[in-house]
PDB file of C-alpha atoms in Angstrom:
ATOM      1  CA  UNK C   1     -73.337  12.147  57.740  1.00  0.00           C
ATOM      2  CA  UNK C   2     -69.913  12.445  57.800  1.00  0.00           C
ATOM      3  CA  UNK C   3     -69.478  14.310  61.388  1.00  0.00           C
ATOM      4  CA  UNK C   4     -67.584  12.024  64.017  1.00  0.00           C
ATOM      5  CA  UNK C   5     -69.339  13.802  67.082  1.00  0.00           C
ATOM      6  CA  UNK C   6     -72.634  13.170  66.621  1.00  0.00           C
ATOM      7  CA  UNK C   7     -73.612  15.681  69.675  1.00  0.00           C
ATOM      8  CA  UNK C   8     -72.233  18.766  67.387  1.00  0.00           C
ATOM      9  CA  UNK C   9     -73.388  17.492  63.764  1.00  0.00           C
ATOM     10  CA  UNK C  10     -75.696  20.227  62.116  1.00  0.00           C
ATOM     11  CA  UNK C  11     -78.333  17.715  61.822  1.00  0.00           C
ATOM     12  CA  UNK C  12     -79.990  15.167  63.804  1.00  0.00           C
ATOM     13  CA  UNK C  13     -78.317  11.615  62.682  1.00  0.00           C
ATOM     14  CA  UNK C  14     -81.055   9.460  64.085  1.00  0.00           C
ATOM     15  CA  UNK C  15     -83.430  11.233  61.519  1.00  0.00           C
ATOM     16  CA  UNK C  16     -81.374  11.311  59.034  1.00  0.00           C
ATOM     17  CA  UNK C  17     -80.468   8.039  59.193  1.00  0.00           C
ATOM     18  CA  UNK C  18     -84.150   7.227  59.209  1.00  0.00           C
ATOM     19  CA  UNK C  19     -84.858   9.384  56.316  1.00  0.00           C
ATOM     20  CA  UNK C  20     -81.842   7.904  54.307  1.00  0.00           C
ATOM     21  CA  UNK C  21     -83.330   4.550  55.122  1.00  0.00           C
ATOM     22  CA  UNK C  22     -86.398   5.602  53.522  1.00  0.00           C
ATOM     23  CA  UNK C  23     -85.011   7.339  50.879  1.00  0.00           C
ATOM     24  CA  UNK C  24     -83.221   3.799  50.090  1.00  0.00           C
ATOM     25  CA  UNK C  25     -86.192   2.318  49.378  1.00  0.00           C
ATOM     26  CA  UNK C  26     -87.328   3.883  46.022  1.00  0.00           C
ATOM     27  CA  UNK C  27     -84.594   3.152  43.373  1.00  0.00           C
ATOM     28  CA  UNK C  28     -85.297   6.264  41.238  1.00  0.00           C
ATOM     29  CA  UNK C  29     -85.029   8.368  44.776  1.00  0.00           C
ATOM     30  CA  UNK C  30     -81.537   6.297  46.105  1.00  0.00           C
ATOM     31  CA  UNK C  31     -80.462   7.260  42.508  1.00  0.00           C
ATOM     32  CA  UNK C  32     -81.305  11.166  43.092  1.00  0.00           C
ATOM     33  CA  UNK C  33     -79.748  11.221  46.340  1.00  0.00           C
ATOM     34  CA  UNK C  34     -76.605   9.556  45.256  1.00  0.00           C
ATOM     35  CA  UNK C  35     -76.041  11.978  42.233  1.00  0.00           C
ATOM     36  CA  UNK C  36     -76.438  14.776  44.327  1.00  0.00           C
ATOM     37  CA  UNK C  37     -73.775  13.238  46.896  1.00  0.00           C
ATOM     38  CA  UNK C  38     -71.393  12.529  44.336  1.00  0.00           C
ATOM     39  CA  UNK C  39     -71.675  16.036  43.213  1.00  0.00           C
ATOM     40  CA  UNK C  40     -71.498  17.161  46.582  1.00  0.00           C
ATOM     41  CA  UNK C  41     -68.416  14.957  47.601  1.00  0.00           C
ATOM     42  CA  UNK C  42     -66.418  16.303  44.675  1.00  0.00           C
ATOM     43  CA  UNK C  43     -66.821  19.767  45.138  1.00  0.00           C
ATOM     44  CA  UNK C  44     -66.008  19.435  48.809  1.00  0.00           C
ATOM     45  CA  UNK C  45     -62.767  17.387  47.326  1.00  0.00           C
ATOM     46  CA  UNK C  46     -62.270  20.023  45.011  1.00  0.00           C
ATOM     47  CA  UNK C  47     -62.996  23.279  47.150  1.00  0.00           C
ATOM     48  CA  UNK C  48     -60.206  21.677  50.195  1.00  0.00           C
ATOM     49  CA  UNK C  49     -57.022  23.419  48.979  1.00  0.00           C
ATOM     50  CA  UNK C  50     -55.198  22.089  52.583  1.00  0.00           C
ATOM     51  CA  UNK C  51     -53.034  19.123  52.412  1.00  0.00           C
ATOM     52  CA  UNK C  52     -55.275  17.348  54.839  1.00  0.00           C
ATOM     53  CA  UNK C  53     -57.459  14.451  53.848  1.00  0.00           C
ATOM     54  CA  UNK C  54     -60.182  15.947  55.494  1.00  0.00           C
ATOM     55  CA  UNK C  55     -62.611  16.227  52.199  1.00  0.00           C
ATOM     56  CA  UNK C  56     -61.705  12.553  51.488  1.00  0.00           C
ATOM     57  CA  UNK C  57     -62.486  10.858  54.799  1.00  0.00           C
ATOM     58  CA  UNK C  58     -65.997  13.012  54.609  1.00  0.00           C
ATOM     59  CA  UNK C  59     -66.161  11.425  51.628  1.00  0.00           C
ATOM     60  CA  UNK C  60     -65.675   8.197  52.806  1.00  0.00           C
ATOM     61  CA  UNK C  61     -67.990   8.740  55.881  1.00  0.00           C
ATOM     62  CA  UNK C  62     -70.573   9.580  53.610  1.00  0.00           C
ATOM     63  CA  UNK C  63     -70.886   6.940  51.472  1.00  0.00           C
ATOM     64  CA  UNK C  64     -70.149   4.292  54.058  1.00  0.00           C
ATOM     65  CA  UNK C  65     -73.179   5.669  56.295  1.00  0.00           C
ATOM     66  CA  UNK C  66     -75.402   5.813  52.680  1.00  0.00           C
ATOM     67  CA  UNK C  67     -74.383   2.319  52.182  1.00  0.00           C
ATOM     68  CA  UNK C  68     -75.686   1.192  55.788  1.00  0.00           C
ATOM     69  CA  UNK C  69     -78.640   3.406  55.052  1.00  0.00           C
ATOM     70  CA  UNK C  70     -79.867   1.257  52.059  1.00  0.00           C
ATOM     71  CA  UNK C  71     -78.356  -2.434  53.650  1.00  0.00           C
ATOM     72  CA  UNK C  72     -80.501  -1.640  56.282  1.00  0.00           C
ATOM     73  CA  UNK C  73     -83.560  -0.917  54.099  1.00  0.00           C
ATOM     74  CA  UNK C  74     -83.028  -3.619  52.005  1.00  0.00           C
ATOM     75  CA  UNK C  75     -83.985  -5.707  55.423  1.00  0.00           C
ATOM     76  CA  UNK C  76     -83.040  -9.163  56.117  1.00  0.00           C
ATOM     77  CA  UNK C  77     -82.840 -11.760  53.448  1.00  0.00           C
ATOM     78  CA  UNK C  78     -85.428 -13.902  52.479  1.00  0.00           C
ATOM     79  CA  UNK C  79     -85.886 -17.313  54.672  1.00  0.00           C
ATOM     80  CA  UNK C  80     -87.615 -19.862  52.186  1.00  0.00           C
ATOM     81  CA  UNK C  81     -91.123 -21.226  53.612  1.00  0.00           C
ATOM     82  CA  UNK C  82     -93.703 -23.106  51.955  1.00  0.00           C
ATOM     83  CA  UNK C  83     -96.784 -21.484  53.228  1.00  0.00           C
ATOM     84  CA  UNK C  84     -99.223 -24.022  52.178  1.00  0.00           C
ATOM     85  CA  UNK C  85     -97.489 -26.890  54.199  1.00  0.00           C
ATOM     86  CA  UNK C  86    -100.491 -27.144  57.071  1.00  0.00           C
ATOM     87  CA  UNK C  87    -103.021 -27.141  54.331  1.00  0.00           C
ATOM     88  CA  UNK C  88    -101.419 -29.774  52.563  1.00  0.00           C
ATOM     89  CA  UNK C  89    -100.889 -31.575  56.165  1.00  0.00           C
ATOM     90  CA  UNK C  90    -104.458 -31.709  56.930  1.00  0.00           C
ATOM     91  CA  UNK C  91    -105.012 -32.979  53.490  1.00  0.00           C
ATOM     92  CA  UNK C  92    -103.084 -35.620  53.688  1.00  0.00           C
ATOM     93  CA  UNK C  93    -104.018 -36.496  57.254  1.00  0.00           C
ATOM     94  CA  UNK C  94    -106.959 -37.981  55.218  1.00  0.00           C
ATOM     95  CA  UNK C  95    -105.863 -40.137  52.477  1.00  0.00           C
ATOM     96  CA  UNK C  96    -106.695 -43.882  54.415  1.00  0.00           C
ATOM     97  CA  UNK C  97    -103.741 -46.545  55.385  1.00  0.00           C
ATOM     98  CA  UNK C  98    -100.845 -44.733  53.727  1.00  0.00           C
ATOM     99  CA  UNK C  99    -101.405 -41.104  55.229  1.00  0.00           C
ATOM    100  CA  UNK C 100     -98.158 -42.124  57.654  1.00  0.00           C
ATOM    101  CA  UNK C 101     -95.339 -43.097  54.798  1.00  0.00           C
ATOM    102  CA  UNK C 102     -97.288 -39.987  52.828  1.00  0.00           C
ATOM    103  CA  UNK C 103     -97.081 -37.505  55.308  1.00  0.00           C
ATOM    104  CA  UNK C 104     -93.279 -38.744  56.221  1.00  0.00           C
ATOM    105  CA  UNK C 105     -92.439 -38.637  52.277  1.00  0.00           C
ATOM    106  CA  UNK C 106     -94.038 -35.260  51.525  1.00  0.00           C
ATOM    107  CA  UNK C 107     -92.310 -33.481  54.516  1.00  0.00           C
ATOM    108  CA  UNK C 108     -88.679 -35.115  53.710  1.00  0.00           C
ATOM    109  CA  UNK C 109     -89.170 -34.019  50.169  1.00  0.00           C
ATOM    110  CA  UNK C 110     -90.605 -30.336  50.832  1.00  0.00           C
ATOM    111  CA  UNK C 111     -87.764 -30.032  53.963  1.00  0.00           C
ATOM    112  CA  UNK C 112     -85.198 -30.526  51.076  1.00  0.00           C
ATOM    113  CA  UNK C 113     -86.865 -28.595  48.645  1.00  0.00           C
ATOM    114  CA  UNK C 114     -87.083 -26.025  50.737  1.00  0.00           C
ATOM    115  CA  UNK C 115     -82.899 -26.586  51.742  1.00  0.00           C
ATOM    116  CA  UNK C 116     -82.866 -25.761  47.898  1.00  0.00           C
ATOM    117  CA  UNK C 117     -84.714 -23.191  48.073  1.00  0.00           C
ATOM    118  CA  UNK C 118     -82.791 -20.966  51.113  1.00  0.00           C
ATOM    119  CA  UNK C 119     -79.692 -22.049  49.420  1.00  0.00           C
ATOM    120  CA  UNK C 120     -80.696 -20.287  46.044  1.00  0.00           C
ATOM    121  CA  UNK C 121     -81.795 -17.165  47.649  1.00  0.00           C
ATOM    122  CA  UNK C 122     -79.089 -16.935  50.095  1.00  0.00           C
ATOM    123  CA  UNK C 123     -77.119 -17.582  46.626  1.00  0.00           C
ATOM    124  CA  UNK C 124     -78.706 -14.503  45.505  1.00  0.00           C
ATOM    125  CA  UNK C 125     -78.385 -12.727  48.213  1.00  0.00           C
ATOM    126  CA  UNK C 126     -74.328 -13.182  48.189  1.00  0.00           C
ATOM    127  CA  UNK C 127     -74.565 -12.113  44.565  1.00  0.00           C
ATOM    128  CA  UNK C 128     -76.528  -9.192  45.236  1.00  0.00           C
ATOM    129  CA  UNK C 129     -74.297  -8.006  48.173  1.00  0.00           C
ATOM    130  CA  UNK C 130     -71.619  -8.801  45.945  1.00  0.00           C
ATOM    131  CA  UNK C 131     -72.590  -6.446  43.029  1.00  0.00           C
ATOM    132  CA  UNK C 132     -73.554  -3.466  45.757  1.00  0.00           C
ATOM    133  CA  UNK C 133     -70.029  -4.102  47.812  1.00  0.00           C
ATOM    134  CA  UNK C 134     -68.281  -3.798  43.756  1.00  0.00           C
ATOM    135  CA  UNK C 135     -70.250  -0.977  43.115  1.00  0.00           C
ATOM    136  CA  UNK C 136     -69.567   1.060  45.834  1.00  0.00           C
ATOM    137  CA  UNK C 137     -65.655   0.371  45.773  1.00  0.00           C
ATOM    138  CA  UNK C 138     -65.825   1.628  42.609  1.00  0.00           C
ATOM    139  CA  UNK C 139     -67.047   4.767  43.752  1.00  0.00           C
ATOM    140  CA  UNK C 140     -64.914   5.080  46.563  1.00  0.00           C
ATOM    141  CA  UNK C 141     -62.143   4.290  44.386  1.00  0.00           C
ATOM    142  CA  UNK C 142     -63.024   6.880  42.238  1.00  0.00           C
ATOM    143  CA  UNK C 143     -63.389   9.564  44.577  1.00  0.00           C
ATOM    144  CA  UNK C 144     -60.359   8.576  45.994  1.00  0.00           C
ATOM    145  CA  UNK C 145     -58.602   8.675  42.550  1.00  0.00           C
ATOM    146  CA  UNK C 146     -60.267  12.526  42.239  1.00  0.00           C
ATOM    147  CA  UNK C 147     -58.938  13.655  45.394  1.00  0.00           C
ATOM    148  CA  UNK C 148     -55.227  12.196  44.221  1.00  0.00           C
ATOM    149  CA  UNK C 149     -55.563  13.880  41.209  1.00  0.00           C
ATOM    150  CA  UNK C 150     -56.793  17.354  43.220  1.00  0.00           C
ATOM    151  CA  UNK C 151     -54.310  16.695  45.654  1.00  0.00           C
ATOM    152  CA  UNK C 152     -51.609  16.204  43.838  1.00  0.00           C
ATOM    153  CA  UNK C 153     -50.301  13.431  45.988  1.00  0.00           C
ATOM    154  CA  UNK C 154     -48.829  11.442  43.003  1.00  0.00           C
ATOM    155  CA  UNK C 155     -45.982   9.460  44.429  1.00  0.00           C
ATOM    156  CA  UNK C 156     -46.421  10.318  48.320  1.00  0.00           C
ATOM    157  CA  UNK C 157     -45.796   6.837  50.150  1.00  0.00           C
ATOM    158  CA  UNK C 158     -46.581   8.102  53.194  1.00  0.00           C
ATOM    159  CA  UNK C 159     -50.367   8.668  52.726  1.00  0.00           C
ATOM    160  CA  UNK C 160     -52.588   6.359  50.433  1.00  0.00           C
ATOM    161  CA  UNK C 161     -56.263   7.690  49.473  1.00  0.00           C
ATOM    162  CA  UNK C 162     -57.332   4.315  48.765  1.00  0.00           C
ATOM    163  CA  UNK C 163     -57.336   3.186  52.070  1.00  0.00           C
ATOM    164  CA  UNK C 164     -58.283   6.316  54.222  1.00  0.00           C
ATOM    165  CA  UNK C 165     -61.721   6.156  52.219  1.00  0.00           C
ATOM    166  CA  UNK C 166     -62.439   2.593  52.758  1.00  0.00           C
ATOM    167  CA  UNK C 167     -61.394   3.190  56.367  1.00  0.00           C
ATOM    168  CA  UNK C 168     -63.315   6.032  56.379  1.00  0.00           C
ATOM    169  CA  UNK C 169     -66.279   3.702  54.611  1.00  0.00           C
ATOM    170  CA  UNK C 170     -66.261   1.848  57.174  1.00  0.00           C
ATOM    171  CA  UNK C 171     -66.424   4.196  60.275  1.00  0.00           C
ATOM    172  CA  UNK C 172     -69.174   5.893  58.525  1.00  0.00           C
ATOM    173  CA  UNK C 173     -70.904   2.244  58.191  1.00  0.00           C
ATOM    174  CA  UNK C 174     -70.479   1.957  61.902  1.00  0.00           C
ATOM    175  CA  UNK C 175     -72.063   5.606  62.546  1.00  0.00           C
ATOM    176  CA  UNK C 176     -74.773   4.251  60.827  1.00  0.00           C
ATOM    177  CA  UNK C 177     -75.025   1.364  62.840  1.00  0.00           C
ATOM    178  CA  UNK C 178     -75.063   2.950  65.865  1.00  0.00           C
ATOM    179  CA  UNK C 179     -77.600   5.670  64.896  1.00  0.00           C
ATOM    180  CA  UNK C 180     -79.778   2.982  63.832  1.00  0.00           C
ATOM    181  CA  UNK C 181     -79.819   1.075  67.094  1.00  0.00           C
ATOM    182  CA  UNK C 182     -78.315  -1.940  65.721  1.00  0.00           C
ATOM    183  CA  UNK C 183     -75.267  -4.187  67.134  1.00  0.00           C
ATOM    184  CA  UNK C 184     -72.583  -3.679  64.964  1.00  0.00           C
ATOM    185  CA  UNK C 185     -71.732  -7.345  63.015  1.00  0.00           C
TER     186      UNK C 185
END
């Protein structure tokens, strides 16, 4: 997941992509997975006794192509529709003399409850990418905080972990997004 050249990774990132995507899916599985990551990305962290960032921007990789992984198989958000709306269309097509003001009434007042509607669930849609986004800085701010303290890179200006893994978040986000066949947004 977290090899740049995609032609010399040890696996096949189209599949594993796929398989992360799937993996995604199943709470109790993304929870597995991501345990045995973290595990993973700390003893890598732990094991790289070079003064290169290299275990921290796999890190970073990692997680940021995990996090595309389950964005991407959380699919699209919701688009509010009233289902029923031709039904009750027909229906009211027969109520005599008033069906026009009826029909005009009832789709003005289901167009704006269903305005409502998107607007709640894109609501909770912002909230929920929100939470994810605040969840997963915290765990790239904590293995960035674990490579510091492995590091020992206390008071280096010249190099901050915080940013190489969200930089490295984000390239892995884009490998994602490119195994996946999507545009990048």
């Amino acid at each position: 997941m977290s090899e740049v050249d995609v032609a010399h990774s040890p696996l096949d990132q189209h599949r594993l992509f796929e398989v992360a995507k799937q993996v995604s899916k199943d709470e109790g599985a993304y929870g597995v997975l991501n345990g045995g990551m973290n595990q993973s990305l700390v003893s890598d962290i732990h094991h790289d006794h070079s003064n290169s960032p290299a275990s921290l921007t796999r890190a970073g990789r990692t997680v940021g192509f995990l996090e595309e992984a389950r964005v991407q198989a959380a699919g699209d958000p919701k688009v509010a529709e009233f289902q029923t709306k031709p039904f009750f269309d027909k229906a009211i097509s027969f109520i005599p003399v008033a069906s026009g003001d009826i029909q005009t009434g009832f789709d003005y007042v289901t167009d704006q409850w269903l305005a409502d509607e998107q607007r709640r669930l894109d609501d909770k849609q912002a909230n929920a990418n929100v939470q994810a986004y605040t969840k997963r800085n915290g765990q790239l701010m904590a293995l960035a905080e674990e490579w510091k303290r492995t590091h020992h890179t206390d008071g280096d200006s010249y190099y901050d972990p915080k940013a190489e893994v969200n930089k490295s978040a984000r390239e892995g986000i884009a490998q994602a997004t490119g195994m996946s066949g999507e545009q990048p947004k």
